[in-house]
Coordinates of C-alpha atoms in Angstrom, one line a residue:
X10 CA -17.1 19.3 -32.7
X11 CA -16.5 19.5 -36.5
X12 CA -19.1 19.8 -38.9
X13 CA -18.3 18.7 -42.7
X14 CA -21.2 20.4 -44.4
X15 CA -22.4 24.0 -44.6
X16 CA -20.8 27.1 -43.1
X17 CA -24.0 27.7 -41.0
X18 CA -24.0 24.3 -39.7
X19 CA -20.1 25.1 -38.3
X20 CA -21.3 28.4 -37.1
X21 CA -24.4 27.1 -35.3
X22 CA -22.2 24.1 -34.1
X23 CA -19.7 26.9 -32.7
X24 CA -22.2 28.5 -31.0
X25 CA -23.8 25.3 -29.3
X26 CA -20.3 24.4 -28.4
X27 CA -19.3 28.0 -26.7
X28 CA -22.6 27.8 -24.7
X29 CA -21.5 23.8 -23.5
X30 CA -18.3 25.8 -22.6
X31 CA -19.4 28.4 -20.8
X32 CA -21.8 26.5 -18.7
X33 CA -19.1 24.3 -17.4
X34 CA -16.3 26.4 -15.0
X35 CA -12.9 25.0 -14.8
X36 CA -13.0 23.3 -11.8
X37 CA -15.7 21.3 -12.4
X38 CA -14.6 20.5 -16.4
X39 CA -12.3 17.7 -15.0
X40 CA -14.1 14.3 -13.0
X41 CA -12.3 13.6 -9.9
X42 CA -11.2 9.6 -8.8
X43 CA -11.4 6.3 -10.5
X44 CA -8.9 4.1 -10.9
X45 CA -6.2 3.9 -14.4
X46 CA -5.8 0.6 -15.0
X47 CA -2.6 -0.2 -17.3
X48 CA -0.8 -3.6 -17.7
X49 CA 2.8 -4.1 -17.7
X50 CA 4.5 -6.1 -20.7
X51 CA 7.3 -7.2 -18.2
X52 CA 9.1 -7.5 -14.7
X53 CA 10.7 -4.3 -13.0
X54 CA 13.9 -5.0 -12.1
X55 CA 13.7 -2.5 -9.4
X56 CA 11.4 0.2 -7.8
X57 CA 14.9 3.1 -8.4
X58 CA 14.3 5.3 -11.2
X59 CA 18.1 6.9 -10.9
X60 CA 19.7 3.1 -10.8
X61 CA 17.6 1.3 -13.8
X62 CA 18.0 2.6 -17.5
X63 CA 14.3 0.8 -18.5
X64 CA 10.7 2.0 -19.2
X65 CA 10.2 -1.4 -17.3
X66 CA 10.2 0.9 -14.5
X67 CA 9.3 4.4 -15.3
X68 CA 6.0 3.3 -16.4
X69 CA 4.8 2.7 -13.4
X70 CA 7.0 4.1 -11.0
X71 CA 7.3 7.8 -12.6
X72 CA 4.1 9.0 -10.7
X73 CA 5.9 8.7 -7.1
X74 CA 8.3 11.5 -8.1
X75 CA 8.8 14.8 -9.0
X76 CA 12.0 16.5 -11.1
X77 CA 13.5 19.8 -10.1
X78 CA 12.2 20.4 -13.9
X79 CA 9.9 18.5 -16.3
X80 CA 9.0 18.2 -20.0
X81 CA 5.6 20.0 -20.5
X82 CA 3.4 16.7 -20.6
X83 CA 0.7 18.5 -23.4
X84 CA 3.2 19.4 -26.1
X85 CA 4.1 16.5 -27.6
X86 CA 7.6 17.6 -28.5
X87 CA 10.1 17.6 -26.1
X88 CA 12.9 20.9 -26.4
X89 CA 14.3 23.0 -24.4
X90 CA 11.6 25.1 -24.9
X91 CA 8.9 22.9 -23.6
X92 CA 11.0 22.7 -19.8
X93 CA 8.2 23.8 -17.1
X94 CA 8.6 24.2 -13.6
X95 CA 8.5 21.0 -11.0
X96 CA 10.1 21.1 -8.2
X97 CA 11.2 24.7 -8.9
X98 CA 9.5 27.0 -9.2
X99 CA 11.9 28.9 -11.8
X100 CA 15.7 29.0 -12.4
X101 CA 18.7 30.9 -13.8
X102 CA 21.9 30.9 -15.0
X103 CA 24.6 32.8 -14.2
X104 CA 27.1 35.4 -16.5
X105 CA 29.1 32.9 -17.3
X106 CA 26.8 30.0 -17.8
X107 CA 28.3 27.5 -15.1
X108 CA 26.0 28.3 -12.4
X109 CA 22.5 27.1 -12.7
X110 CA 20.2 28.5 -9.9
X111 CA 16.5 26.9 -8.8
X112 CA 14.6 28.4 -6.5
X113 CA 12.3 25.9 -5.0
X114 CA 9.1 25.4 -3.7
X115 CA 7.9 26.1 -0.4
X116 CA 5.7 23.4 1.8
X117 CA 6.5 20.4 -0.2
X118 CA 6.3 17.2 1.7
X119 CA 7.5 13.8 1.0
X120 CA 5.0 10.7 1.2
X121 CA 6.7 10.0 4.5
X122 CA 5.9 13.8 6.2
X123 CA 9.1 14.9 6.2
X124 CA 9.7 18.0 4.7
X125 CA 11.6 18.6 1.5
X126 CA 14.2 21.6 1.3
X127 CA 17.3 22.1 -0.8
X128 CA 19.3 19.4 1.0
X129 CA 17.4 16.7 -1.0
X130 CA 18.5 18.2 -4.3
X131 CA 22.3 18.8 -3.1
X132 CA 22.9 14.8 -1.7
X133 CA 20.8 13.4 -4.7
X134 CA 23.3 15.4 -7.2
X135 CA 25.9 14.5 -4.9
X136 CA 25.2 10.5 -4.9
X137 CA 25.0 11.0 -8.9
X138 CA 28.1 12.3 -9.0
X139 CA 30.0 10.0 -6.7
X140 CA 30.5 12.9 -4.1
X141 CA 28.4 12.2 -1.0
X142 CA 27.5 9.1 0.8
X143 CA 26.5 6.4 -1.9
X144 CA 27.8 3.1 -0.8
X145 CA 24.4 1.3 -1.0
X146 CA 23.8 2.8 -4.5
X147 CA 24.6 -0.3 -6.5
X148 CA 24.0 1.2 -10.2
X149 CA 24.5 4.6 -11.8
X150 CA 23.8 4.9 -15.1
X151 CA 23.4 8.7 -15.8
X152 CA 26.4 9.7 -13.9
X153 CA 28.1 10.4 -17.4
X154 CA 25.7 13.0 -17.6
X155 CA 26.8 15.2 -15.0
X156 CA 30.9 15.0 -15.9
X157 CA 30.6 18.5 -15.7
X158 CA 29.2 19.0 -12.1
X159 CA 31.5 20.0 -9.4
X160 CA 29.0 20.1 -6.9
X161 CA 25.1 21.4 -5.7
X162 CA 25.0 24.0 -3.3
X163 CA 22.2 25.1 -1.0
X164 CA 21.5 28.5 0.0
X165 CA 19.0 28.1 2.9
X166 CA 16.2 25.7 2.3
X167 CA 14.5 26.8 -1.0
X168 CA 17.6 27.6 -3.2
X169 CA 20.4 25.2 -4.9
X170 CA 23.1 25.6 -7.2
X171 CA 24.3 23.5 -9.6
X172 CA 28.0 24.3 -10.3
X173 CA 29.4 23.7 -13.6
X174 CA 33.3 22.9 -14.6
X175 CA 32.1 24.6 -18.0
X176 CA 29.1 25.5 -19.4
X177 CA 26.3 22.6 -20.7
X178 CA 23.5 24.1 -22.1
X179 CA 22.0 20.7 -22.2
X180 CA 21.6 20.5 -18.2
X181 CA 17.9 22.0 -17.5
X182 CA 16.8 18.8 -20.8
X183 CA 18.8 16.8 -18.8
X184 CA 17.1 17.5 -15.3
X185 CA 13.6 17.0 -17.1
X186 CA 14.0 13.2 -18.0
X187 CA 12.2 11.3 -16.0
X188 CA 15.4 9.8 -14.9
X189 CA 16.2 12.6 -12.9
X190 CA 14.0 12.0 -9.9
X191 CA 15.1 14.3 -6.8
X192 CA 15.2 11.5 -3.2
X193 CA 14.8 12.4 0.1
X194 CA 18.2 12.4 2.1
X195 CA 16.9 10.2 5.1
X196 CA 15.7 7.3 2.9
X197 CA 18.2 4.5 2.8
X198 CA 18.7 3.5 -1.0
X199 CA 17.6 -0.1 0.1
X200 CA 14.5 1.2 0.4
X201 CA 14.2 3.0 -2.8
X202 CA 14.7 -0.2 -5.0
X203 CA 11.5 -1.5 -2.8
X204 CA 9.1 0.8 -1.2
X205 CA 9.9 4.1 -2.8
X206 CA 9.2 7.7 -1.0
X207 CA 8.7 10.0 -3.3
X208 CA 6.7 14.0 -3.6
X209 CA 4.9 12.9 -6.1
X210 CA 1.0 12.8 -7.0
X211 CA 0.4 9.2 -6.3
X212 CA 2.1 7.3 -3.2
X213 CA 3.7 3.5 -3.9
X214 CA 1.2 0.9 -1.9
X215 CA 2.6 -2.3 -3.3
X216 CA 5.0 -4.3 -5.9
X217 CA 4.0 -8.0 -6.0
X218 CA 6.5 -9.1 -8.7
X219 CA 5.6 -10.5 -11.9
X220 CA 2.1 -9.7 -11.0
X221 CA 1.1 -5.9 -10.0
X222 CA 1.9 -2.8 -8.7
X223 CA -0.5 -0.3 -7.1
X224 CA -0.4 3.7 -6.1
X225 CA -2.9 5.7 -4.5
X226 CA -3.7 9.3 -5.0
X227 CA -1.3 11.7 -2.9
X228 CA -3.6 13.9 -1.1
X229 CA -0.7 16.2 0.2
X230 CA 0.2 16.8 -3.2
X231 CA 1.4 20.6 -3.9
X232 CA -0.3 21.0 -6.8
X233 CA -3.7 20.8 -4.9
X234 CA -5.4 19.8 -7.4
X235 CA -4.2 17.2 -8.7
X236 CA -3.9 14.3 -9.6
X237 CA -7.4 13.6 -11.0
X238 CA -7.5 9.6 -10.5
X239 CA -7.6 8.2 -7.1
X240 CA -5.7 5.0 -7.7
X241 CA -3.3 3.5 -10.6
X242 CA -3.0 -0.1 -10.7
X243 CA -0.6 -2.0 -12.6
X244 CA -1.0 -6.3 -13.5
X245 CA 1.8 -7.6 -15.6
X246 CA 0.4 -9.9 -18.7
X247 CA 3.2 -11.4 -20.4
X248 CA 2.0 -12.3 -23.8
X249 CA 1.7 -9.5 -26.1
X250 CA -2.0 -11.2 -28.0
X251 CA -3.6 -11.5 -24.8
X252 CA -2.5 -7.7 -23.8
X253 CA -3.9 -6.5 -27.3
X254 CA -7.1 -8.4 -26.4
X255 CA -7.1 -7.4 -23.0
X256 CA -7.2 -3.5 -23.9
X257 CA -9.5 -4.0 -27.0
X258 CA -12.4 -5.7 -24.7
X259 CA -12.2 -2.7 -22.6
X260 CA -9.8 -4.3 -19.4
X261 CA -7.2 -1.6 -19.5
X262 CA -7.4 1.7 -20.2
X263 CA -3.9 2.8 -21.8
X264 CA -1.6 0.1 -23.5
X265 CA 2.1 0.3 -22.3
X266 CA 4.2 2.8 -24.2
X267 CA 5.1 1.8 -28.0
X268 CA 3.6 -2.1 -27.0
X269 CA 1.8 -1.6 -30.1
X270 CA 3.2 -2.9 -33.4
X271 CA 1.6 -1.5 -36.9
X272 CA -0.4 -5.0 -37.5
X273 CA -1.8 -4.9 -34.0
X274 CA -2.7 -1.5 -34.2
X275 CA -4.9 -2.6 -37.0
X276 CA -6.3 -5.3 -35.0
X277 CA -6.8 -3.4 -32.1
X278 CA -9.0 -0.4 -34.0
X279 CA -10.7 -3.5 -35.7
X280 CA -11.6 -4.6 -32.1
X281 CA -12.6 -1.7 -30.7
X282 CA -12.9 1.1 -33.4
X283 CA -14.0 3.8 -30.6
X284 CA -10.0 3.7 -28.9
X285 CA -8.1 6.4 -29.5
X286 CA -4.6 5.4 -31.5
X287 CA -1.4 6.9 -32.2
X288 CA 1.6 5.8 -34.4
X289 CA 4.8 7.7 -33.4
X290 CA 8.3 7.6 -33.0
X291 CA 9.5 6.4 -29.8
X292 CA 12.8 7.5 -29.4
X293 CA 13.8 4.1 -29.0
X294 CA 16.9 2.6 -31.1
X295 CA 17.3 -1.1 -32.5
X296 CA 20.7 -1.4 -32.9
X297 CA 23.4 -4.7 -33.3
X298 CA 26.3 -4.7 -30.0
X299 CA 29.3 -6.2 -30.9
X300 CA 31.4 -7.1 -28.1
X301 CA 34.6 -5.7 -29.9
X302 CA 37.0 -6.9 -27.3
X303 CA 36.1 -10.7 -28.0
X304 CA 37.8 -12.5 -30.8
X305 CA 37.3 -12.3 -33.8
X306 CA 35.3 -9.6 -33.2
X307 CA 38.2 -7.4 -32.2
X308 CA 39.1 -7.3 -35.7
X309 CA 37.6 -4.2 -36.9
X310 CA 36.7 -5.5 -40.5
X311 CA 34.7 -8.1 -39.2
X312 CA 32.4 -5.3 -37.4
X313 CA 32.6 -3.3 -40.8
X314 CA 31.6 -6.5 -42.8
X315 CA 28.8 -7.2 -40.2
X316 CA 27.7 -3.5 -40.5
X317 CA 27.4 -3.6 -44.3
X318 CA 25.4 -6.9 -44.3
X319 CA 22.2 -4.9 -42.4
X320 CA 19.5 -4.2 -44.9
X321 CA 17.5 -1.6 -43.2
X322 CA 14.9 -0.9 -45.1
X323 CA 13.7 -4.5 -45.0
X324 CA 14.3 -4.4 -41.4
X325 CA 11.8 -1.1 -41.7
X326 CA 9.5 -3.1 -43.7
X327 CA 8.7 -6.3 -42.2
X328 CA 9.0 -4.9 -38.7
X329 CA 7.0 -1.7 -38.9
X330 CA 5.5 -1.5 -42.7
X331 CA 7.7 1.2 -43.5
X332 CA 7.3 4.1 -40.9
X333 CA 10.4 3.5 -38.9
X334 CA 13.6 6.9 -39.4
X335 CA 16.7 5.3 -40.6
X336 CA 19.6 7.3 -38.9
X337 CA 22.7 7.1 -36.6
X338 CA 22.7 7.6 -32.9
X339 CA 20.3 10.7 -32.8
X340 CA 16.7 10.2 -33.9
X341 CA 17.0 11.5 -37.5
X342 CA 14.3 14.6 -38.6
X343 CA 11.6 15.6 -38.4
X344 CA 11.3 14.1 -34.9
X345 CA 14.6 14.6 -33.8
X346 CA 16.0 17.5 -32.8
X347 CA 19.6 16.6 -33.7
X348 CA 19.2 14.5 -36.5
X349 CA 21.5 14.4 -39.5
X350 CA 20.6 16.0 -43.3
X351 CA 19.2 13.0 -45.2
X352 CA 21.9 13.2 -48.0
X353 CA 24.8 13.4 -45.7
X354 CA 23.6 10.4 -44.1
X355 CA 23.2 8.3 -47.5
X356 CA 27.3 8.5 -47.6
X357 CA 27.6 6.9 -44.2
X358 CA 28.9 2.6 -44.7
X359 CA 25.8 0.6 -45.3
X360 CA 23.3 3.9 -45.3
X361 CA 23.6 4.2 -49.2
X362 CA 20.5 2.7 -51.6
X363 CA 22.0 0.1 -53.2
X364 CA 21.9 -3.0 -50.5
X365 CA 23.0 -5.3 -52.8
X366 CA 26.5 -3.5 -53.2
X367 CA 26.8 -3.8 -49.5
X368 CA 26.2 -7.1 -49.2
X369 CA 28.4 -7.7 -51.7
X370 CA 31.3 -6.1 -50.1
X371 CA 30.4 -7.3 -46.8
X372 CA 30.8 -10.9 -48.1
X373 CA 34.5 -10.1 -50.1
X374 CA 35.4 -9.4 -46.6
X375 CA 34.6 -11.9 -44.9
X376 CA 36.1 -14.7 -47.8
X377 CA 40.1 -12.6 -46.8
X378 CA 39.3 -13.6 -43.8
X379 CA 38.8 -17.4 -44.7
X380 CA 35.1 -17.8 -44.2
X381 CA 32.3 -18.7 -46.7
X382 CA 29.1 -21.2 -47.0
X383 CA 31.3 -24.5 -45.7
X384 CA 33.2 -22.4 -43.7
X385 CA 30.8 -20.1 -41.3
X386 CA 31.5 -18.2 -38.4
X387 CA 29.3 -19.8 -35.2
X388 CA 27.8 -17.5 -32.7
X389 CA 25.2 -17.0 -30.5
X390 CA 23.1 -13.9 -30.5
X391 CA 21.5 -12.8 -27.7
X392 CA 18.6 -10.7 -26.6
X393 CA 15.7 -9.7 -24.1
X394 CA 13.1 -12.6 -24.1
X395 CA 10.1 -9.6 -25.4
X396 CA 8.7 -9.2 -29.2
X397 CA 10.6 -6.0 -29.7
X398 CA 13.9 -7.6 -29.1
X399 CA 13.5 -10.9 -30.5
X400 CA 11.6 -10.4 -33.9
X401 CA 14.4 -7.8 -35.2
X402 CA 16.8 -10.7 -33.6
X403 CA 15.5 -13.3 -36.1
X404 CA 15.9 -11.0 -39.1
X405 CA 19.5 -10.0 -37.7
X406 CA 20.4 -14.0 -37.7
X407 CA 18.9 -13.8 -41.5
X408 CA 21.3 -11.0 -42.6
X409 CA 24.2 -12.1 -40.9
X410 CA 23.9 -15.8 -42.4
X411 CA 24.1 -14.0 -46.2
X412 CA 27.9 -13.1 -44.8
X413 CA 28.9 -16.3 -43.6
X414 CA 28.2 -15.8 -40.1
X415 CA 25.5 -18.4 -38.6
X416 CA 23.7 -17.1 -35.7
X417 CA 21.8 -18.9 -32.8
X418 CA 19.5 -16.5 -30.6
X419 CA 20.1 -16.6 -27.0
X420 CA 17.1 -15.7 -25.0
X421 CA 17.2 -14.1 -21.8
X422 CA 15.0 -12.5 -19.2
X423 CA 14.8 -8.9 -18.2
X424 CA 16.9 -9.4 -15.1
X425 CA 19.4 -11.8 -17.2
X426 CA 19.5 -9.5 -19.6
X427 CA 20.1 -6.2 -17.7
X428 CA 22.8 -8.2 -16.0
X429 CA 25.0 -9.8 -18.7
X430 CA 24.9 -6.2 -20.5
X431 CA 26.3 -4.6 -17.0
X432 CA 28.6 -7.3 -17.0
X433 CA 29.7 -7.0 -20.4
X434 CA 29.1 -10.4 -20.6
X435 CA 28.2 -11.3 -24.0
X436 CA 29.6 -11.3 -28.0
X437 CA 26.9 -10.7 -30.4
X438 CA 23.4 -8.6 -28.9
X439 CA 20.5 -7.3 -30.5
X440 CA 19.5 -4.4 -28.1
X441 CA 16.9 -1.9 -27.8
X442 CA 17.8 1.3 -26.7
X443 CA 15.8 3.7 -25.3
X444 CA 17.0 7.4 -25.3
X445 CA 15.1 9.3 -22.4
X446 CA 15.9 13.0 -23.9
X447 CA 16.7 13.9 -27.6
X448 CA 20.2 15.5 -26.7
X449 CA 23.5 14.2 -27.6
X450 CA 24.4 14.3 -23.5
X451 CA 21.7 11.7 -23.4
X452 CA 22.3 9.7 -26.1
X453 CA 25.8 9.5 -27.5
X454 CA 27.3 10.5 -24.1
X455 CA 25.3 7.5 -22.2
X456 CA 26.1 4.7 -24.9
X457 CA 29.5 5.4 -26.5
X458 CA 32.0 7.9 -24.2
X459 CA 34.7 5.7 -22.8
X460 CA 33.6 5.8 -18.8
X461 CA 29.8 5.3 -19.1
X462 CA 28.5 2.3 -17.4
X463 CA 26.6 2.2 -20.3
X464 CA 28.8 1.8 -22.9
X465 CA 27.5 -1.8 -23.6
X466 CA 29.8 -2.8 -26.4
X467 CA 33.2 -1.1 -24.6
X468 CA 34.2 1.3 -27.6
X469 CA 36.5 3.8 -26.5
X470 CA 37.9 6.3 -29.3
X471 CA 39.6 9.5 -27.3
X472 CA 39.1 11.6 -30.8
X473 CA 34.7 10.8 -30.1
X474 CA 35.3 11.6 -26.3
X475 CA 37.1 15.2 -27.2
X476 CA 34.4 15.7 -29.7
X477 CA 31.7 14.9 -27.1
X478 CA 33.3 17.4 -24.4
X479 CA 33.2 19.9 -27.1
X480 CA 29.7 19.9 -28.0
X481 CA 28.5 19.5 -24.8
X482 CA 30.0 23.2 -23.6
X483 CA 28.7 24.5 -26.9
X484 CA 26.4 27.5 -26.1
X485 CA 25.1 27.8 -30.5
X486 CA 23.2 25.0 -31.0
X487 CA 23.5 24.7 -35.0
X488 CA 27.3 24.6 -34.4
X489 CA 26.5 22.1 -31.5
X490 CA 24.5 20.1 -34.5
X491 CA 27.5 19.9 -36.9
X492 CA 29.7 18.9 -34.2
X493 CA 27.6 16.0 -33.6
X494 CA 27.4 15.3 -37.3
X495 CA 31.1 14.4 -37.1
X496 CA 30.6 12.3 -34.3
X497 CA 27.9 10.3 -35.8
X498 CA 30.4 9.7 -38.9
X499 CA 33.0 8.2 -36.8
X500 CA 30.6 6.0 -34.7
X501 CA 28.8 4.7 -37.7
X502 CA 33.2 4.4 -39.8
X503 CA 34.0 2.2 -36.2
X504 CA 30.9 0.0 -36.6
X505 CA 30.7 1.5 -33.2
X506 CA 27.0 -0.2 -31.8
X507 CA 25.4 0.0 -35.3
X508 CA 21.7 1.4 -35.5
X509 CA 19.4 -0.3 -37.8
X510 CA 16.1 1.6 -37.0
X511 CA 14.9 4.4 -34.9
X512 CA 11.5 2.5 -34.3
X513 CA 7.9 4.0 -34.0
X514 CA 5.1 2.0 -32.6
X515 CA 1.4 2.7 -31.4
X516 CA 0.2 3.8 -28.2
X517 CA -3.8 3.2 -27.7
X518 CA -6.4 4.9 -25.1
X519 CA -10.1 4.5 -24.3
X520 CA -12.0 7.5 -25.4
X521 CA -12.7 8.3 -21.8
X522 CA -9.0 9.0 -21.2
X523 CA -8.6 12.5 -20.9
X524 CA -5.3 14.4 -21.1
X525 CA -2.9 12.2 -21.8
X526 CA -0.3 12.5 -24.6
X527 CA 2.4 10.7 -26.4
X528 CA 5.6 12.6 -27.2
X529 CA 7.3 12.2 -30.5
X530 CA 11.1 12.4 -29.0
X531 CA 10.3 10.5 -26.1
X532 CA 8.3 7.5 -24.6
X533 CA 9.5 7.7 -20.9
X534 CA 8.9 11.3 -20.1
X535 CA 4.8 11.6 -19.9
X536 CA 3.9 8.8 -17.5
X537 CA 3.1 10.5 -14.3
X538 CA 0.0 10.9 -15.2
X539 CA -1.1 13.6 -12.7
X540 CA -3.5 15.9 -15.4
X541 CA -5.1 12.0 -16.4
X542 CA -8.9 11.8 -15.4
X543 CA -11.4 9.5 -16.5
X544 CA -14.7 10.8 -18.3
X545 CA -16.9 8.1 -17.3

């Protein structure tokens, strides 16, 4: 309650307020059921949180599982410092920081019955890391993230180990993405890409794809009180105007994460004025992928050329009105936890103010090369078939055309897409990368060390891979920072996947949605939605 006038009308307002308070206890300030209704901008490709590398389907898959570890879902900030208990119930390291010990939770069950014990964490680790049985796991994204694990051991049923090569401080951030789902050992990985059996607060009922998805309230859950809700359910609407509609007349009750552009957000409070709205950084990446081993695009001045010729700032304009972070591969400050010092930054190829310079230079390299106005480069350019891939697409094409280089858009599907990008199959791509944690093991180590799966544009430099061992076993986190400075330098000097904005976007709830929060670092790590309950 805020009161805007006198200081007796705050006190008096205080005091109402306190009494409100005190007549309500704490189990009954919370409503139990109802149903969240959400829509879904897109297809799934699959029902496996550990083999896909999309908020296509963590949105609304997260809530089947639980994490050894989690991000706290009411700070808004994602650290090391915000890590909370999950599956564990607390953990440690060792003397020499290559031992990381959880002691887990007793009485857990799976939404099959079967009971979960330490085994679960060890052969999930294990199938990460290419050491137990994993021949029907068909994609493994993350496995770059755990170069350093040797193994998990179990001691008894409530205790593993994660063993280290070396220490990575990095590893409980790491554990708390929702990407790092723990699966039960006697659930064939088939099954997981369909009918998923996870511990979490809701149980998976259905996927009817293209259409919905529903999950029903787990009423074995170990936290026994929650969830709140009784049911999620899920419809996928492909057009964006008729999802903005769709939420403003009151159909759904939380838009999909970062769906919301800056002009719809100003149609959407015009609409319906009493939803509560959010701008924020996403911790989601636009960035151009060259295919560098394709001619001519193995010729490194062509990527430099291509690099100078992106004007960011109107990117940042006529995409998001300005509130977009220009930056390399970490989200820059004050969001980001890694991000680079603003006037070290402004030296970096193509980050410096005067666009017109760059342009300039970009174009002298391209006319050595032999190519001007009469004499373009043809390509085709190819992206996801949603607005947030295919609007920063058309302004790519624009740029690239002032240097030469004439660009036809490619559209594909989410399944297409996914696949050509695994497959490497493609020249010219206008991606948009999310970054699950704000750490440089999940970031730069996922997109640009020489062995990830993916490392979508195939860049290799052993100096960036030695760098990226380095900092990883870093224990001091500012020298950690200026290692990854240097790293950043070199990716954006190779024209290595070049970023042109570290977007925001707005996220939109009814005023009856209680306890649920955006993170500023993050979009995929707050979508279990197990504190969620409806005040209606």
């Amino acid at each position: 309650m805020r009161a805007n006038s006198s200081g007796g009308l705050k006190i008096a307002s205080l005091a109402l307020l306190a009494l409100a308070l005190s007549a309500v206890s704490p189990a009954t300030a919370q409503k139990k059921g109802g149903t969240l209704r959400l829509y879904h901008n897109d297809n799934p490709p699959s029902t496996s949180l550990l083999e896909e590398s999309t908020i296509a389907s963590v949105m609304p898959f997260a809530a089947v599982f639980n994490n050894l570890v989690v991000f706290d879902p009411a700070k808004p900030h994602e650290s090391l410092e915000t890590v909370i208990p999950d599956l564990a119930e607390s953990w440690s390291w060792d003397s020499t920081n290559t031992k990381l010990t959880f002691r887990l939770r007793q009485g857990v069950k799976w939404h099959d019955g079967q009971p979960f014990t330490a085994k679960d964490v060890q052969c999930t680790w294990r199938m990460l890391i290419g050491k137990g049985d994993a021949k029907d796991f068909h994609r493994n994204p993350r496995k770059v993230w755990y170069g350093k694990l040797q193994d998990v051991s179990v001691n008894g049923d409530y205790e593993a180990t994660f063993e280290l090569s070396e220490p990575q401080p990095s590893l409980p951030v790491l554990l708390a993405s929702a990407f790092s789902a723990v699966y039960p050992c006697h659930v064939p990985q088939a099954v997981m890409r369909t009918k998923p059996v996870g511990t979490g607060p809701f149980k998976f009922v259905e996927f009817k794809r293209g259409e919905s998805i529903r999950l029903v309230r787990n009423p074995d859950y170990f936290k026994k009180d929650r969830p709140y809700l009784d049911e999620i359910a899920v419809r996928t609407i492909d057009n964006r105007a008729t999802r903005m509609l769709a939420f403003a007349t009151g159909d759904y009750d939380i838009t999909f994460p970062s769906d919301v552009s800056v002009p719809l957000l100003k149609d959407i409070k015009a609409r319906a004025p009493n939803a509560i709205c959010e701008m924020i950084t996403t911790g989601v990446e636009i960035n151009l992928m060259v295919n560098r081993v394709n001619p001519p695009f193995d010729n490194p001045d062509i990527r430099k050329a291509m690099s100078l010729a992106l004007d960011r700032k109107a990117f940042n304009t006529i995409l998001m009105e300005g509130t977009a972070r220009l930056g390399g591969a970490m989200l820059p400050k004050p969001e980001g936890e890694w991000g680079m010092p603003a006037e070290m930054q402004a030296q970096l190829t193509g980050y410096g103010p005067d666009s017109e310079k760059n342009l300039t230079e970009a174009q002298e390299i391209m006319q050595k090369l032999g190519y001007s106005d009469t004499k373009p480069l043809p390509i085709k350019i190819q992206t996801r078939n949603l607005p947030t891939y295919r609007d920063p697409a058309v302004i790519v094409a624009d740029q690239l055309k002032k240097i030469y280089i004439t660009g036809e858009l490619d559209i594909l599907d989410t399944p297409r897409w996914y696949a050509r990008l695994a497959k490497k199959d493609y020249t010219i791509g206008l991606n948009v990368t999310g970054v699950s944690v704000d750490d440089p093991d999940g970031n730069i180590v996922e997109n640009y060390s020489c062995k990830s799966e993916r490392n979508y544009t195939q860049y290799c430099n052993a100096e960036v891979d030695k760098l990226l061992a380095a900092q990883s076993s870093e224990l001091d986190k500012e020298k950690r920072k200026k290692m990854v400075w240097d790293i950043e330098r070199i990716l954006v000097e190779d024209a290595a996947r070049p970023i042109i904005l570290h977007s925001s976007a707005g996220n939109c709830w009814q005023p009856y949605v209680r306890n649920f929060k955006p993170h500023d670092n993050s979009q995929y790590n707050n979508l279990r939605f197990e504190d969620v309950w409806l005040d209606k």
